[in-house]
PDB file of N, CA and C in Angstrom:
ATOM      1  N   UNK U   1      35.172  54.254 168.923  1.00 90.00           N
ATOM      2  CA  UNK U   1      36.437  53.914 169.661  1.00 90.00           C
ATOM      3  C   UNK U   1      37.272  53.071 168.632  1.00 90.00           C
ATOM      4  N   UNK U   2      38.469  53.534 168.509  1.00 94.00           N
ATOM      5  CA  UNK U   2      39.399  52.784 167.548  1.00 94.00           C
ATOM      6  C   UNK U   2      40.402  52.022 168.397  1.00 94.00           C
ATOM      7  N   UNK U   3      41.015  51.082 167.744  1.00 94.00           N
ATOM      8  CA  UNK U   3      42.067  50.291 168.506  1.00 94.00           C
ATOM      9  C   UNK U   3      43.429  50.635 167.951  1.00 94.00           C
ATOM     10  N   UNK U   4      44.521  50.085 168.518  1.00 95.00           N
ATOM     11  CA  UNK U   4      45.875  50.473 168.189  1.00 95.00           C
ATOM     12  C   UNK U   4      46.276  50.287 166.781  1.00 95.00           C
ATOM     13  N   UNK U   5      45.619  49.144 166.099  1.00 96.00           N
ATOM     14  CA  UNK U   5      45.971  48.896 164.698  1.00 96.00           C
ATOM     15  C   UNK U   5      45.380  50.011 163.847  1.00 96.00           C
ATOM     16  N   UNK U   6      44.248  50.449 164.113  1.00 97.00           N
ATOM     17  CA  UNK U   6      43.532  51.450 163.286  1.00 97.00           C
ATOM     18  C   UNK U   6      44.338  52.864 163.500  1.00 97.00           C
ATOM     19  N   UNK U   7      44.716  53.031 164.741  1.00 97.00           N
ATOM     20  CA  UNK U   7      45.578  54.269 165.075  1.00 97.00           C
ATOM     21  C   UNK U   7      46.791  54.335 164.285  1.00 97.00           C
ATOM     22  N   UNK U   8      47.483  53.178 164.095  1.00 97.00           N
ATOM     23  CA  UNK U   8      48.740  53.080 163.358  1.00 97.00           C
ATOM     24  C   UNK U   8      48.456  53.381 161.879  1.00 97.00           C
ATOM     25  N   UNK U   9      47.368  52.797 161.311  1.00 97.00           N
ATOM     26  CA  UNK U   9      47.007  53.061 159.884  1.00 97.00           C
ATOM     27  C   UNK U   9      46.630  54.506 159.699  1.00 97.00           C
ATOM     28  N   UNK U  10      45.986  55.186 160.641  1.00 98.00           N
ATOM     29  CA  UNK U  10      45.683  56.626 160.516  1.00 98.00           C
ATOM     30  C   UNK U  10      46.961  57.415 160.444  1.00 98.00           C
ATOM     31  N   UNK U  11      47.927  57.102 161.370  1.00 98.00           N
ATOM     32  CA  UNK U  11      49.181  57.755 161.434  1.00 98.00           C
ATOM     33  C   UNK U  11      49.974  57.521 160.087  1.00 98.00           C
ATOM     34  N   UNK U  12      49.959  56.267 159.633  1.00 97.00           N
ATOM     35  CA  UNK U  12      50.740  55.934 158.459  1.00 97.00           C
ATOM     36  C   UNK U  12      50.224  56.673 157.193  1.00 97.00           C
ATOM     37  N   UNK U  13      48.843  56.788 157.113  1.00 98.00           N
ATOM     38  CA  UNK U  13      48.216  57.557 156.036  1.00 98.00           C
ATOM     39  C   UNK U  13      48.551  58.997 156.123  1.00 98.00           C
ATOM     40  N   UNK U  14      48.501  59.624 157.296  1.00 98.00           N
ATOM     41  CA  UNK U  14      48.797  61.028 157.458  1.00 98.00           C
ATOM     42  C   UNK U  14      50.291  61.233 157.149  1.00 98.00           C
ATOM     43  N   UNK U  15      51.210  60.407 157.505  1.00 97.00           N
ATOM     44  CA  UNK U  15      52.605  60.503 157.041  1.00 97.00           C
ATOM     45  C   UNK U  15      52.783  60.491 155.552  1.00 97.00           C
ATOM     46  N   UNK U  16      52.090  59.548 154.827  1.00 97.00           N
ATOM     47  CA  UNK U  16      52.164  59.424 153.443  1.00 97.00           C
ATOM     48  C   UNK U  16      51.669  60.663 152.704  1.00 97.00           C
ATOM     49  N   UNK U  17      50.600  61.201 153.295  1.00 97.00           N
ATOM     50  CA  UNK U  17      49.986  62.535 152.682  1.00 97.00           C
ATOM     51  C   UNK U  17      50.952  63.638 152.821  1.00 97.00           C
ATOM     52  N   UNK U  18      51.726  63.706 153.977  1.00 97.00           N
ATOM     53  CA  UNK U  18      52.756  64.749 154.191  1.00 97.00           C
ATOM     54  C   UNK U  18      54.023  64.541 153.462  1.00 97.00           C
ATOM     55  N   UNK U  19      54.266  63.275 153.060  1.00 96.00           N
ATOM     56  CA  UNK U  19      55.648  63.004 152.452  1.00 96.00           C
ATOM     57  C   UNK U  19      56.640  62.689 153.536  1.00 96.00           C
ATOM     58  N   UNK U  20      56.160  62.325 154.751  1.00 96.00           N
ATOM     59  CA  UNK U  20      57.024  61.939 155.817  1.00 96.00           C
ATOM     60  C   UNK U  20      57.302  60.431 155.783  1.00 96.00           C
ATOM     61  N   UNK U  21      58.595  60.077 156.325  1.00 95.00           N
ATOM     62  CA  UNK U  21      58.959  58.709 156.374  1.00 95.00           C
ATOM     63  C   UNK U  21      58.135  58.134 157.582  1.00 95.00           C
ATOM     64  N   UNK U  22      57.980  56.791 157.577  1.00 96.00           N
ATOM     65  CA  UNK U  22      57.342  56.050 158.638  1.00 96.00           C
ATOM     66  C   UNK U  22      58.190  54.885 158.890  1.00 96.00           C
ATOM     67  N   UNK U  23      59.385  55.109 159.477  1.00 95.00           N
ATOM     68  CA  UNK U  23      60.251  53.972 159.750  1.00 95.00           C
ATOM     69  C   UNK U  23      59.973  53.073 160.884  1.00 95.00           C
ATOM     70  N   UNK U  24      60.283  51.765 160.744  1.00 95.00           N
ATOM     71  CA  UNK U  24      60.255  50.953 161.941  1.00 95.00           C
ATOM     72  C   UNK U  24      61.382  51.080 162.854  1.00 95.00           C
ATOM     73  N   UNK U  25      61.285  50.676 164.126  1.00 97.00           N
ATOM     74  CA  UNK U  25      60.138  50.191 164.833  1.00 97.00           C
ATOM     75  C   UNK U  25      59.203  51.246 165.203  1.00 97.00           C
ATOM     76  N   UNK U  26      57.885  50.826 165.326  1.00 97.00           N
ATOM     77  CA  UNK U  26      56.809  51.750 165.711  1.00 97.00           C
ATOM     78  C   UNK U  26      56.435  51.422 167.172  1.00 97.00           C
ATOM     79  N   UNK U  27      56.381  52.497 167.992  1.00 97.00           N
ATOM     80  CA  UNK U  27      55.927  52.310 169.384  1.00 97.00           C
ATOM     81  C   UNK U  27      54.678  52.944 169.523  1.00 97.00           C
ATOM     82  N   UNK U  28      53.674  52.347 170.075  1.00 97.00           N
ATOM     83  CA  UNK U  28      52.335  52.892 170.405  1.00 97.00           C
ATOM     84  C   UNK U  28      52.031  52.804 171.866  1.00 97.00           C
ATOM     85  N   UNK U  29      51.651  53.940 172.463  1.00 96.00           N
ATOM     86  CA  UNK U  29      51.390  54.006 173.843  1.00 96.00           C
ATOM     87  C   UNK U  29      49.958  54.406 174.117  1.00 96.00           C
ATOM     88  N   UNK U  30      49.125  53.503 174.680  1.00 95.00           N
ATOM     89  CA  UNK U  30      47.728  53.936 174.945  1.00 95.00           C
ATOM     90  C   UNK U  30      47.635  54.686 176.232  1.00 95.00           C
ATOM     91  N   UNK U  31      46.960  55.827 176.287  1.00 94.00           N
ATOM     92  CA  UNK U  31      46.767  56.623 177.457  1.00 94.00           C
ATOM     93  C   UNK U  31      45.270  56.520 177.844  1.00 94.00           C
ATOM     94  N   UNK U  32      45.086  56.240 179.160  1.00 91.00           N
ATOM     95  CA  UNK U  32      43.682  56.105 179.720  1.00 91.00           C
ATOM     96  C   UNK U  32      43.268  57.414 180.456  1.00 91.00           C
ATOM     97  N   UNK U  33      42.044  57.701 180.474  1.00 87.00           N
ATOM     98  CA  UNK U  33      41.506  58.855 181.118  1.00 87.00           C
ATOM     99  C   UNK U  33      41.516  58.690 182.711  1.00 87.00           C
ATOM    100  N   UNK U  34      41.273  59.783 183.333  1.00 87.00           N
ATOM    101  CA  UNK U  34      41.320  59.739 184.821  1.00 87.00           C
ATOM    102  C   UNK U  34      40.433  58.685 185.465  1.00 87.00           C
ATOM    103  N   UNK U  35      39.238  58.557 184.807  1.00 87.00           N
ATOM    104  CA  UNK U  35      38.254  57.598 185.340  1.00 87.00           C
ATOM    105  C   UNK U  35      38.195  56.316 184.609  1.00 87.00           C
ATOM    106  N   UNK U  36      39.236  55.998 183.880  1.00 83.00           N
ATOM    107  CA  UNK U  36      39.352  54.771 183.029  1.00 83.00           C
ATOM    108  C   UNK U  36      38.889  55.082 181.538  1.00 83.00           C
ATOM    109  N   UNK U  37      38.964  54.113 180.825  1.00 88.00           N
ATOM    110  CA  UNK U  37      38.549  54.305 179.393  1.00 88.00           C
ATOM    111  C   UNK U  37      39.755  54.876 178.619  1.00 88.00           C
ATOM    112  N   UNK U  38      39.838  54.368 177.442  1.00 93.00           N
ATOM    113  CA  UNK U  38      41.001  54.770 176.535  1.00 93.00           C
ATOM    114  C   UNK U  38      40.783  56.275 176.034  1.00 93.00           C
ATOM    115  N   UNK U  39      41.875  57.083 176.170  1.00 95.00           N
ATOM    116  CA  UNK U  39      41.693  58.477 175.870  1.00 95.00           C
ATOM    117  C   UNK U  39      42.388  58.713 174.523  1.00 95.00           C
ATOM    118  N   UNK U  40      43.636  58.392 174.458  1.00 97.00           N
ATOM    119  CA  UNK U  40      44.451  58.644 173.231  1.00 97.00           C
ATOM    120  C   UNK U  40      45.534  57.670 173.003  1.00 97.00           C
ATOM    121  N   UNK U  41      46.055  57.632 171.771  1.00 97.00           N
ATOM    122  CA  UNK U  41      47.219  56.870 171.477  1.00 97.00           C
ATOM    123  C   UNK U  41      48.375  57.795 171.077  1.00 97.00           C
ATOM    124  N   UNK U  42      49.584  57.614 171.563  1.00 97.00           N
ATOM    125  CA  UNK U  42      50.796  58.336 171.111  1.00 97.00           C
ATOM    126  C   UNK U  42      51.635  57.370 170.433  1.00 97.00           C
ATOM    127  N   UNK U  43      51.937  57.740 169.151  1.00 98.00           N
ATOM    128  CA  UNK U  43      52.691  56.779 168.233  1.00 98.00           C
ATOM    129  C   UNK U  43      53.985  57.491 167.873  1.00 98.00           C
ATOM    130  N   UNK U  44      55.081  56.814 168.034  1.00 97.00           N
ATOM    131  CA  UNK U  44      56.495  57.240 167.619  1.00 97.00           C
ATOM    132  C   UNK U  44      57.053  56.235 166.646  1.00 97.00           C
ATOM    133  N   UNK U  45      57.442  56.688 165.505  1.00 97.00           N
ATOM    134  CA  UNK U  45      58.193  55.836 164.580  1.00 97.00           C
ATOM    135  C   UNK U  45      59.657  55.891 164.834  1.00 97.00           C
ATOM    136  N   UNK U  46      60.374  54.887 164.376  1.00 96.00           N
ATOM    137  CA  UNK U  46      61.869  54.777 164.665  1.00 96.00           C
ATOM    138  C   UNK U  46      62.142  54.841 166.144  1.00 96.00           C
ATOM    139  N   UNK U  47      61.322  54.294 166.942  1.00 94.00           N
ATOM    140  CA  UNK U  47      61.275  54.362 168.439  1.00 94.00           C
ATOM    141  C   UNK U  47      62.586  53.868 169.025  1.00 94.00           C
ATOM    142  N   UNK U  48      63.154  54.686 169.877  1.00 91.00           N
ATOM    143  CA  UNK U  48      64.430  54.254 170.604  1.00 91.00           C
ATOM    144  C   UNK U  48      65.608  54.383 169.687  1.00 91.00           C
ATOM    145  N   UNK U  49      65.475  54.897 168.559  1.00 93.00           N
ATOM    146  CA  UNK U  49      66.653  55.044 167.635  1.00 93.00           C
ATOM    147  C   UNK U  49      66.971  56.494 167.298  1.00 93.00           C
ATOM    148  N   UNK U  50      68.169  56.708 166.751  1.00 93.00           N
ATOM    149  CA  UNK U  50      68.506  58.021 166.232  1.00 93.00           C
ATOM    150  C   UNK U  50      68.031  58.120 164.833  1.00 93.00           C
ATOM    151  N   UNK U  51      67.756  59.270 164.382  1.00 94.00           N
ATOM    152  CA  UNK U  51      67.368  59.527 162.913  1.00 94.00           C
ATOM    153  C   UNK U  51      65.938  59.962 162.738  1.00 94.00           C
ATOM    154  N   UNK U  52      65.476  59.819 161.634  1.00 95.00           N
ATOM    155  CA  UNK U  52      64.136  60.343 161.228  1.00 95.00           C
ATOM    156  C   UNK U  52      63.040  59.791 162.203  1.00 95.00           C
ATOM    157  N   UNK U  53      62.133  60.604 162.595  1.00 96.00           N
ATOM    158  CA  UNK U  53      60.986  60.170 163.454  1.00 96.00           C
ATOM    159  C   UNK U  53      59.802  60.978 163.055  1.00 96.00           C
ATOM    160  N   UNK U  54      58.622  60.208 163.146  1.00 96.00           N
ATOM    161  CA  UNK U  54      57.343  60.793 163.137  1.00 96.00           C
ATOM    162  C   UNK U  54      56.686  60.589 164.394  1.00 96.00           C
ATOM    163  N   UNK U  55      55.871  61.563 164.792  1.00 97.00           N
ATOM    164  CA  UNK U  55      55.181  61.397 166.139  1.00 97.00           C
ATOM    165  C   UNK U  55      53.652  61.848 165.982  1.00 97.00           C
ATOM    166  N   UNK U  56      52.822  61.124 166.598  1.00 98.00           N
ATOM    167  CA  UNK U  56      51.441  61.377 166.353  1.00 98.00           C
ATOM    168  C   UNK U  56      50.645  61.233 167.749  1.00 98.00           C
ATOM    169  N   UNK U  57      49.711  62.023 167.985  1.00 98.00           N
ATOM    170  CA  UNK U  57      48.748  61.779 169.034  1.00 98.00           C
ATOM    171  C   UNK U  57      47.390  61.726 168.447  1.00 98.00           C
ATOM    172  N   UNK U  58      46.850  60.557 168.599  1.00 98.00           N
ATOM    173  CA  UNK U  58      45.450  60.348 167.994  1.00 98.00           C
ATOM    174  C   UNK U  58      44.356  60.049 169.066  1.00 98.00           C
ATOM    175  N   UNK U  59      43.216  60.761 168.939  1.00 97.00           N
ATOM    176  CA  UNK U  59      42.109  60.642 169.913  1.00 97.00           C
ATOM    177  C   UNK U  59      41.602  59.166 169.691  1.00 97.00           C
ATOM    178  N   UNK U  60      41.424  58.460 170.739  1.00 96.00           N
ATOM    179  CA  UNK U  60      40.958  57.075 170.737  1.00 96.00           C
ATOM    180  C   UNK U  60      39.406  56.994 170.396  1.00 96.00           C
ATOM    181  N   UNK U  61      38.693  58.062 170.742  1.00 95.00           N
ATOM    182  CA  UNK U  61      37.164  58.061 170.534  1.00 95.00           C
ATOM    183  C   UNK U  61      36.833  58.367 169.160  1.00 95.00           C
ATOM    184  N   UNK U  62      37.529  59.335 168.526  1.00 96.00           N
ATOM    185  CA  UNK U  62      37.221  59.777 167.205  1.00 96.00           C
ATOM    186  C   UNK U  62      38.106  59.366 166.034  1.00 96.00           C
ATOM    187  N   UNK U  63      39.400  59.029 166.446  1.00 96.00           N
ATOM    188  CA  UNK U  63      40.318  58.760 165.423  1.00 96.00           C
ATOM    189  C   UNK U  63      41.027  59.983 164.778  1.00 96.00           C
ATOM    190  N   UNK U  64      40.679  61.168 165.362  1.00 97.00           N
ATOM    191  CA  UNK U  64      41.281  62.439 164.919  1.00 97.00           C
ATOM    192  C   UNK U  64      42.724  62.577 165.294  1.00 97.00           C
ATOM    193  N   UNK U  65      43.572  63.133 164.516  1.00 98.00           N
ATOM    194  CA  UNK U  65      44.944  63.418 164.773  1.00 98.00           C
ATOM    195  C   UNK U  65      44.930  64.697 165.594  1.00 98.00           C
ATOM    196  N   UNK U  66      45.329  64.532 166.940  1.00 97.00           N
ATOM    197  CA  UNK U  66      45.334  65.760 167.773  1.00 97.00           C
ATOM    198  C   UNK U  66      46.575  66.583 167.583  1.00 97.00           C
ATOM    199  N   UNK U  67      47.718  65.898 167.333  1.00 97.00           N
ATOM    200  CA  UNK U  67      49.100  66.448 167.110  1.00 97.00           C
ATOM    201  C   UNK U  67      49.903  65.490 166.252  1.00 97.00           C
ATOM    202  N   UNK U  68      50.724  66.234 165.465  1.00 98.00           N
ATOM    203  CA  UNK U  68      51.592  65.378 164.633  1.00 98.00           C
ATOM    204  C   UNK U  68      52.884  66.167 164.416  1.00 98.00           C
ATOM    205  N   UNK U  69      53.976  65.466 164.340  1.00 97.00           N
ATOM    206  CA  UNK U  69      55.278  66.168 164.100  1.00 97.00           C
ATOM    207  C   UNK U  69      56.235  65.146 163.373  1.00 97.00           C
ATOM    208  N   UNK U  70      57.276  65.831 162.767  1.00 97.00           N
ATOM    209  CA  UNK U  70      58.310  65.090 162.013  1.00 97.00           C
ATOM    210  C   UNK U  70      59.696  65.703 162.222  1.00 97.00           C
ATOM    211  N   UNK U  71      60.577  64.825 162.399  1.00 95.00           N
ATOM    212  CA  UNK U  71      62.055  65.217 162.523  1.00 95.00           C
ATOM    213  C   UNK U  71      62.766  64.512 161.356  1.00 95.00           C
ATOM    214  N   UNK U  72      63.200  65.209 160.376  1.00 91.00           N
ATOM    215  CA  UNK U  72      63.788  64.617 159.079  1.00 91.00           C
ATOM    216  C   UNK U  72      65.187  64.167 159.216  1.00 91.00           C
ATOM    217  N   UNK U  73      65.885  64.381 160.368  1.00 81.00           N
ATOM    218  CA  UNK U  73      67.337  64.095 160.397  1.00 81.00           C
ATOM    219  C   UNK U  73      67.888  63.190 159.358  1.00 81.00           C
TER     220      UNK U  73
END
């Protein structure tokens, strides 16, 4: 099980490998499973702002990136 700080570092590393920007502010939303327990983290960079964004969904149990996207505006 990973925590939110590790999830952000995983996302930051993936963004760097892809050549994506990772602008602040970063918003992380933890999602819990139906019966409790942390299921995943959703991370959005440049949260609440216009412009470049990176978006990640990270599995909380394994640290695996389930989904990732980038808007280079």
